Amino acid sequence: MADPMPDIKSVARKALDWPARILFPPVCAGCRRHVSQPGVLCGACWPKLRLLERPWCPVTGTPFTHHMGEGFLSAEAIADPPPFERARAAVAYSGVARQMVQGLKYQDRTDLAPWMARWMLRAGAELIAEADVVVPVPLHWRRFFRRQFNQSAELARAVSQLGGLPFAPSAVRRVKLTRQQVGLERREREENVRAAFRVPDEAEIEIAGRRVLLIDDVYTTGATVRAVAKALKKGGAGTVDVLTFARVLPGDFRADESATI
């Protein structure tokens, strides 16, 4: 005879959820209209989300318009090979994705992080399967003190929990208080984050010889994740992969784009 307890517990959980649903009804992750369950997009916002799909460059994750053949690399990967091995992003940084990133970063919408991370797991499945440890792009301590949270760390924590991976939020530090990347041209961004990151001596054991999965919210020009990847490699990491929620696609970059800081 089947045990009735699981059904009773399920009914009890649902009953307890009702007051919360009434007081705090789930809203669209994009526009905040009421929806049926937390973490979903409404019918108006869903078409505005562009999920990034294969075919893409196996190194940079830049999507191709059509299949170019196995192992075909983007012009960026050939002309300027990155210090990381692979980069992937869940969505294009436009429309509702931009609203979600800005909500998380500037409006304290940390509730969005677990739902954004679920899309990241979909895009970075191969990276997560091979990763040893999850590391977020860090904030400088002064900026963290003002903001009280790091959006990249919120995403990384959710990715580590969903992917069953160790989380190392202090494996790399931002040792230079850089200018905000918003408004900077590509070369200015690279110079801004040069030598801005370092793996502290006490954290080397967390990454030594390991495949690190580096997490950030947006990949714009790649300047920030390149700088962090170099620091991780210098600190003893075996390899570094990059996974972000959103990506500014080649040709879409403008110096006024909101990006990681």
mmCIF file of C-alpha atoms in Angstrom:
data_model
loop_
_atom_site.group_PDB
_atom_site.id
_atom_site.type_symbol
_atom_site.label_atom_id
_atom_site.label_comp_id
_atom_site.label_asym_id
_atom_site.label_seq_id
_atom_site.Cartn_x
_atom_site.Cartn_y
_atom_site.Cartn_z
ATOM 1 C CA MET A 1 0.000 0.000 0.000
ATOM 2 C CA ALA A 2 1.349 3.453 -0.933
ATOM 3 C CA ASP A 3 2.464 5.690 1.886
ATOM 4 C CA PRO A 4 -0.044 8.601 2.166
ATOM 5 C CA MET A 5 2.453 10.805 4.002
ATOM 6 C CA PRO A 6 4.159 12.300 0.874
ATOM 7 C CA ASP A 7 0.761 13.494 -0.441
ATOM 8 C CA ILE A 8 -0.188 14.914 2.968
ATOM 9 C CA LYS A 9 3.107 16.767 3.220
ATOM 10 C CA SER A 10 2.684 18.130 -0.305
ATOM 11 C CA VAL A 11 -0.817 19.397 0.484
ATOM 12 C CA ALA A 12 0.450 20.950 3.722
ATOM 13 C CA ARG A 13 3.273 22.764 1.915
ATOM 14 C CA LYS A 14 0.858 24.130 -0.662
ATOM 15 C CA ALA A 15 -1.497 25.291 2.086
ATOM 16 C CA LEU A 16 1.325 27.098 3.833
ATOM 17 C CA ASP A 17 2.342 28.718 0.553
ATOM 18 C CA TRP A 18 -1.053 30.320 0.009
ATOM 19 C CA PRO A 19 -0.632 33.228 2.480
ATOM 20 C CA ALA A 20 2.724 34.092 0.922
ATOM 21 C CA ARG A 21 1.213 33.916 -2.583
ATOM 22 C CA ILE A 22 -1.566 36.294 -1.510
ATOM 23 C CA LEU A 23 0.716 38.767 0.270
ATOM 24 C CA PHE A 24 3.592 38.512 -2.240
ATOM 25 C CA PRO A 25 2.163 37.347 -5.578
ATOM 26 C CA PRO A 26 4.792 36.205 -8.117
ATOM 27 C CA VAL A 27 5.711 38.824 -10.689
ATOM 28 C CA CYS A 28 7.336 38.726 -14.107
ATOM 29 C CA ALA A 29 11.138 38.770 -13.874
ATOM 30 C CA GLY A 30 11.167 41.458 -16.542
ATOM 31 C CA CYS A 31 8.290 43.920 -16.116
ATOM 32 C CA ARG A 32 6.865 42.795 -12.725
ATOM 33 C CA ARG A 33 3.369 42.004 -14.006
ATOM 34 C CA HIS A 34 1.680 39.255 -12.017
ATOM 35 C CA VAL A 35 2.438 35.760 -13.317
ATOM 36 C CA SER A 36 1.504 32.203 -12.329
ATOM 37 C CA GLN A 37 4.783 31.288 -10.608
ATOM 38 C CA PRO A 38 8.024 32.955 -9.507
ATOM 39 C CA GLY A 39 10.897 33.334 -11.927
ATOM 40 C CA VAL A 40 8.940 33.237 -15.185
ATOM 41 C CA LEU A 41 8.374 35.900 -17.825
ATOM 42 C CA CYS A 42 4.969 37.149 -18.875
ATOM 43 C CA GLY A 43 3.670 36.733 -22.404
ATOM 44 C CA ALA A 44 4.774 40.250 -23.331
ATOM 45 C CA CYS A 45 8.363 39.887 -22.073
ATOM 46 C CA TRP A 46 9.154 36.359 -23.243
ATOM 47 C CA PRO A 47 9.417 37.290 -26.975
ATOM 48 C CA LYS A 48 11.879 40.050 -26.017
ATOM 49 C CA LEU A 49 14.369 37.549 -24.570
ATOM 50 C CA ARG A 50 16.940 36.197 -27.034
ATOM 51 C CA LEU A 51 18.435 32.938 -25.822
ATOM 52 C CA LEU A 52 21.879 32.263 -27.247
ATOM 53 C CA GLU A 53 22.013 28.944 -29.068
ATOM 54 C CA ARG A 54 24.485 26.862 -31.035
ATOM 55 C CA PRO A 55 26.229 27.184 -33.437
ATOM 56 C CA TRP A 56 28.750 29.377 -31.632
ATOM 57 C CA CYS A 57 32.489 29.856 -31.431
ATOM 58 C CA PRO A 58 33.836 27.069 -29.189
ATOM 59 C CA VAL A 59 36.178 29.560 -27.483
ATOM 60 C CA THR A 60 34.331 32.868 -27.127
ATOM 61 C CA GLY A 61 30.768 31.562 -27.369
ATOM 62 C CA THR A 62 29.955 34.152 -30.042
ATOM 63 C CA PRO A 63 26.904 32.819 -31.926
ATOM 64 C CA PHE A 64 27.217 32.183 -35.669
ATOM 65 C CA THR A 65 24.378 32.753 -38.121
ATOM 66 C CA HIS A 66 24.885 29.223 -39.465
ATOM 67 C CA HIS A 67 27.056 26.186 -38.812
ATOM 68 C CA MET A 68 30.626 26.940 -39.903
ATOM 69 C CA GLY A 69 32.078 23.476 -39.394
ATOM 70 C CA GLU A 70 33.463 21.646 -36.373
ATOM 71 C CA GLY A 71 36.064 23.661 -34.473
ATOM 72 C CA PHE A 72 35.595 26.840 -36.539
ATOM 73 C CA LEU A 73 36.748 29.848 -34.508
ATOM 74 C CA SER A 74 35.468 33.427 -34.518
ATOM 75 C CA ALA A 75 37.700 36.210 -35.797
ATOM 76 C CA GLU A 76 38.049 37.494 -32.220
ATOM 77 C CA ALA A 77 39.325 34.151 -30.924
ATOM 78 C CA ILE A 78 41.912 33.954 -33.719
ATOM 79 C CA ALA A 79 43.113 37.577 -33.638
ATOM 80 C CA ASP A 80 43.171 37.966 -29.851
ATOM 81 C CA PRO A 81 43.151 34.573 -28.068
ATOM 82 C CA PRO A 82 41.718 34.989 -24.552
ATOM 83 C CA PRO A 83 43.399 33.778 -21.348
ATOM 84 C CA PHE A 84 40.310 31.674 -20.589
ATOM 85 C CA GLU A 85 39.500 28.443 -22.378
ATOM 86 C CA ARG A 86 35.779 28.873 -23.106
ATOM 87 C CA ALA A 87 33.102 31.520 -22.589
ATOM 88 C CA ARG A 88 29.343 31.043 -22.687
ATOM 89 C CA ALA A 89 26.359 33.314 -22.042
ATOM 90 C CA ALA A 90 22.679 32.524 -21.636
ATOM 91 C CA VAL A 91 21.054 35.487 -23.403
ATOM 92 C CA ALA A 92 21.786 38.507 -25.557
ATOM 93 C CA TYR A 93 22.083 41.730 -23.576
ATOM 94 C CA SER A 94 19.012 43.509 -24.908
ATOM 95 C CA GLY A 95 15.355 44.010 -24.083
ATOM 96 C CA VAL A 96 14.159 42.152 -21.009
ATOM 97 C CA ALA A 97 17.627 40.682 -20.331
ATOM 98 C CA ARG A 98 18.998 44.190 -19.911
ATOM 99 C CA GLN A 99 16.127 45.006 -17.532
ATOM 100 C CA MET A 100 16.888 41.912 -15.452
ATOM 101 C CA VAL A 101 20.620 42.670 -15.223
ATOM 102 C CA GLN A 102 19.970 46.273 -14.233
ATOM 103 C CA GLY A 103 17.297 45.182 -11.750
ATOM 104 C CA LEU A 104 19.745 42.798 -10.088
ATOM 105 C CA LYS A 105 22.649 45.244 -10.105
ATOM 106 C CA TYR A 106 21.058 48.610 -9.404
ATOM 107 C CA GLN A 107 17.651 47.867 -7.831
ATOM 108 C CA ASP A 108 18.670 45.190 -5.299
ATOM 109 C CA ARG A 109 16.617 42.531 -7.101
ATOM 110 C CA THR A 110 18.698 39.691 -5.691
ATOM 111 C CA ASP A 111 15.584 37.514 -5.966
ATOM 112 C CA LEU A 112 16.283 37.357 -9.705
ATOM 113 C CA ALA A 113 19.662 35.637 -9.302
ATOM 114 C CA PRO A 114 18.398 32.031 -8.887
ATOM 115 C CA TRP A 115 16.188 32.333 -11.969
ATOM 116 C CA MET A 116 18.926 33.928 -14.064
ATOM 117 C CA ALA A 117 21.273 31.168 -12.903
ATOM 118 C CA ARG A 118 18.909 28.503 -14.246
ATOM 119 C CA TRP A 119 19.258 29.944 -17.753
ATOM 120 C CA MET A 120 23.031 30.095 -17.224
ATOM 121 C CA LEU A 121 23.090 26.392 -16.363
ATOM 122 C CA ARG A 122 21.366 25.653 -19.645
ATOM 123 C CA ALA A 123 23.900 27.649 -21.667
ATOM 124 C CA GLY A 124 26.939 26.462 -19.721
ATOM 125 C CA ALA A 125 26.066 22.796 -19.214
ATOM 126 C CA GLU A 126 29.366 21.555 -20.673
ATOM 127 C CA LEU A 127 31.368 24.030 -18.567
ATOM 128 C CA ILE A 128 29.565 23.118 -15.344
ATOM 129 C CA ALA A 129 30.014 19.397 -15.998
ATOM 130 C CA GLU A 130 33.800 19.839 -16.078
ATOM 131 C CA ALA A 131 34.236 22.598 -13.466
ATOM 132 C CA ASP A 132 35.893 22.050 -10.086
ATOM 133 C CA VAL A 133 35.014 25.323 -8.386
ATOM 134 C CA VAL A 134 32.842 28.414 -8.999
ATOM 135 C CA VAL A 135 34.382 31.875 -8.567
ATOM 136 C CA PRO A 136 32.622 35.246 -9.044
ATOM 137 C CA VAL A 137 34.163 38.404 -10.485
ATOM 138 C CA PRO A 138 34.819 40.402 -7.285
ATOM 139 C CA LEU A 139 33.947 43.960 -6.356
ATOM 140 C CA HIS A 140 36.434 46.255 -4.689
ATOM 141 C CA TRP A 141 35.723 46.347 -0.958
ATOM 142 C CA ARG A 142 34.761 50.043 -1.054
ATOM 143 C CA ARG A 143 32.170 49.478 -3.764
ATOM 144 C CA PHE A 144 30.920 46.374 -1.972
ATOM 145 C CA PHE A 145 30.553 48.404 1.236
ATOM 146 C CA ARG A 146 28.361 50.949 -0.584
ATOM 147 C CA ARG A 147 26.264 48.406 -2.463
ATOM 148 C CA GLN A 148 26.171 45.711 0.255
ATOM 149 C CA PHE A 149 26.189 42.876 -2.279
ATOM 150 C CA ASN A 150 27.992 41.691 -5.402
ATOM 151 C CA GLN A 151 25.650 40.794 -8.266
ATOM 152 C CA SER A 152 28.213 38.405 -9.762
ATOM 153 C CA ALA A 153 28.568 36.611 -6.429
ATOM 154 C CA GLU A 154 24.781 36.247 -6.176
ATOM 155 C CA LEU A 155 24.727 34.571 -9.591
ATOM 156 C CA ALA A 156 27.781 32.448 -8.775
ATOM 157 C CA ARG A 157 26.257 31.267 -5.487
ATOM 158 C CA ALA A 158 23.096 30.185 -7.304
ATOM 159 C CA VAL A 159 25.091 28.453 -10.071
ATOM 160 C CA SER A 160 27.177 26.565 -7.494
ATOM 161 C CA GLN A 161 24.081 25.417 -5.614
ATOM 162 C CA LEU A 162 22.181 24.355 -8.731
ATOM 163 C CA GLY A 163 25.249 22.735 -10.272
ATOM 164 C CA GLY A 164 26.446 21.051 -7.071
ATOM 165 C CA LEU A 165 29.865 22.738 -7.206
ATOM 166 C CA PRO A 166 32.073 24.305 -4.512
ATOM 167 C CA PHE A 167 31.727 28.086 -4.223
ATOM 168 C CA ALA A 168 34.874 30.156 -3.617
ATOM 169 C CA PRO A 169 33.783 33.816 -3.320
ATOM 170 C CA SER A 170 37.157 34.980 -1.943
ATOM 171 C CA ALA A 171 39.430 33.146 -4.384
ATOM 172 C CA VAL A 172 40.279 36.374 -6.199
ATOM 173 C CA ARG A 173 40.257 39.990 -5.003
ATOM 174 C CA ARG A 174 39.882 43.303 -6.763
ATOM 175 C CA VAL A 175 42.935 45.129 -5.418
ATOM 176 C CA LYS A 176 42.520 48.301 -7.467
ATOM 177 C CA LEU A 177 39.492 50.597 -7.225
ATOM 178 C CA THR A 178 38.758 50.920 -10.927
ATOM 179 C CA ARG A 179 36.534 53.394 -12.698
ATOM 180 C CA GLN A 180 33.120 52.144 -13.668
ATOM 181 C CA GLN A 181 33.306 50.499 -17.084
ATOM 182 C CA VAL A 182 30.151 52.265 -18.269
ATOM 183 C CA GLY A 183 31.080 54.922 -20.822
ATOM 184 C CA LEU A 184 34.557 53.558 -21.561
ATOM 185 C CA GLU A 185 35.736 52.443 -24.983
ATOM 186 C CA ARG A 186 37.141 48.946 -25.497
ATOM 187 C CA ARG A 187 40.820 49.864 -24.982
ATOM 188 C CA GLU A 188 39.940 52.072 -22.022
ATOM 189 C CA ARG A 189 38.170 49.142 -20.394
ATOM 190 C CA GLU A 190 41.229 46.943 -20.822
ATOM 191 C CA GLU A 191 43.519 49.565 -19.310
ATOM 192 C CA ASN A 192 41.044 50.230 -16.500
ATOM 193 C CA VAL A 193 41.153 46.640 -15.212
ATOM 194 C CA ARG A 194 44.818 45.935 -15.909
ATOM 195 C CA ALA A 195 46.426 44.434 -12.771
ATOM 196 C CA ALA A 196 43.185 45.071 -10.860
ATOM 197 C CA PHE A 197 42.820 41.492 -9.585
ATOM 198 C CA ARG A 198 44.939 39.154 -7.505
ATOM 199 C CA VAL A 199 44.597 35.727 -5.909
ATOM 200 C CA PRO A 200 45.509 36.099 -2.203
ATOM 201 C CA ASP A 201 48.083 33.645 -0.883
ATOM 202 C CA GLU A 202 45.591 31.982 1.456
ATOM 203 C CA ALA A 203 43.170 31.304 -1.431
ATOM 204 C CA GLU A 204 45.639 29.612 -3.779
ATOM 205 C CA ILE A 205 44.775 26.198 -2.325
ATOM 206 C CA GLU A 206 41.153 26.648 -3.469
ATOM 207 C CA ILE A 207 42.084 26.951 -7.134
ATOM 208 C CA ALA A 208 45.501 25.280 -7.473
ATOM 209 C CA GLY A 209 45.454 23.054 -10.556
ATOM 210 C CA ARG A 210 41.674 23.232 -10.784
ATOM 211 C CA ARG A 211 39.276 24.106 -13.583
ATOM 212 C CA VAL A 212 37.681 27.348 -12.426
ATOM 213 C CA LEU A 213 34.262 28.491 -13.618
ATOM 214 C CA LEU A 214 34.308 32.291 -13.513
ATOM 215 C CA ILE A 215 30.890 33.950 -13.191
ATOM 216 C CA ASP A 216 29.828 37.471 -14.165
ATOM 217 C CA ASP A 217 26.553 39.152 -15.067
ATOM 218 C CA VAL A 218 27.424 40.618 -18.494
ATOM 219 C CA TYR A 219 30.151 39.940 -21.036
ATOM 220 C CA THR A 220 30.630 43.218 -22.906
ATOM 221 C CA THR A 221 34.104 43.424 -24.439
ATOM 222 C CA GLY A 222 35.554 40.702 -22.240
ATOM 223 C CA ALA A 223 38.066 43.071 -20.604
ATOM 224 C CA THR A 224 37.008 42.277 -17.042
ATOM 225 C CA VAL A 225 36.852 38.480 -17.334
ATOM 226 C CA ARG A 226 40.142 38.456 -19.242
ATOM 227 C CA ALA A 227 41.827 40.357 -16.411
ATOM 228 C CA VAL A 228 40.346 38.043 -13.755
ATOM 229 C CA ALA A 229 41.256 34.935 -15.773
ATOM 230 C CA LYS A 230 44.872 36.122 -15.990
ATOM 231 C CA ALA A 231 44.943 36.634 -12.221
ATOM 232 C CA LEU A 232 43.483 33.175 -11.606
ATOM 233 C CA LYS A 233 46.002 31.529 -13.935
ATOM 234 C CA LYS A 234 48.834 33.432 -12.247
ATOM 235 C CA GLY A 235 47.476 32.258 -8.893
ATOM 236 C CA GLY A 236 47.707 28.610 -9.934
ATOM 237 C CA ALA A 237 44.380 27.757 -11.598
ATOM 238 C CA GLY A 238 44.663 24.959 -14.133
ATOM 239 C CA THR A 239 42.148 26.369 -16.607
ATOM 240 C CA VAL A 240 39.448 29.029 -16.522
ATOM 241 C CA ASP A 241 36.042 28.996 -18.199
ATOM 242 C CA VAL A 242 33.659 31.963 -18.182
ATOM 243 C CA LEU A 243 29.889 31.869 -17.786
ATOM 244 C CA THR A 244 27.735 34.998 -17.818
ATOM 245 C CA PHE A 245 24.019 35.622 -17.827
ATOM 246 C CA ALA A 246 24.091 38.055 -20.753
ATOM 247 C CA ARG A 247 26.405 39.020 -23.572
ATOM 248 C CA VAL A 248 26.715 42.119 -25.728
ATOM 249 C CA LEU A 249 27.036 40.648 -29.204
ATOM 250 C CA PRO A 250 29.783 41.790 -31.601
ATOM 251 C CA GLY A 251 28.640 44.887 -33.462
ATOM 252 C CA ASP A 252 26.202 45.825 -30.679
ATOM 253 C CA PHE A 253 28.769 47.320 -28.295
ATOM 254 C CA ARG A 254 28.480 51.001 -27.479
ATOM 255 C CA ALA A 255 30.594 52.838 -24.945
ATOM 256 C CA ASP A 256 27.476 53.721 -22.946
ATOM 257 C CA GLU A 257 26.487 50.073 -22.427
ATOM 258 C CA SER A 258 25.921 49.096 -18.817
ATOM 259 C CA ALA A 259 28.502 46.491 -17.939
ATOM 260 C CA THR A 260 30.336 44.921 -15.068
ATOM 261 C CA ILE A 261 32.160 47.283 -12.746
#
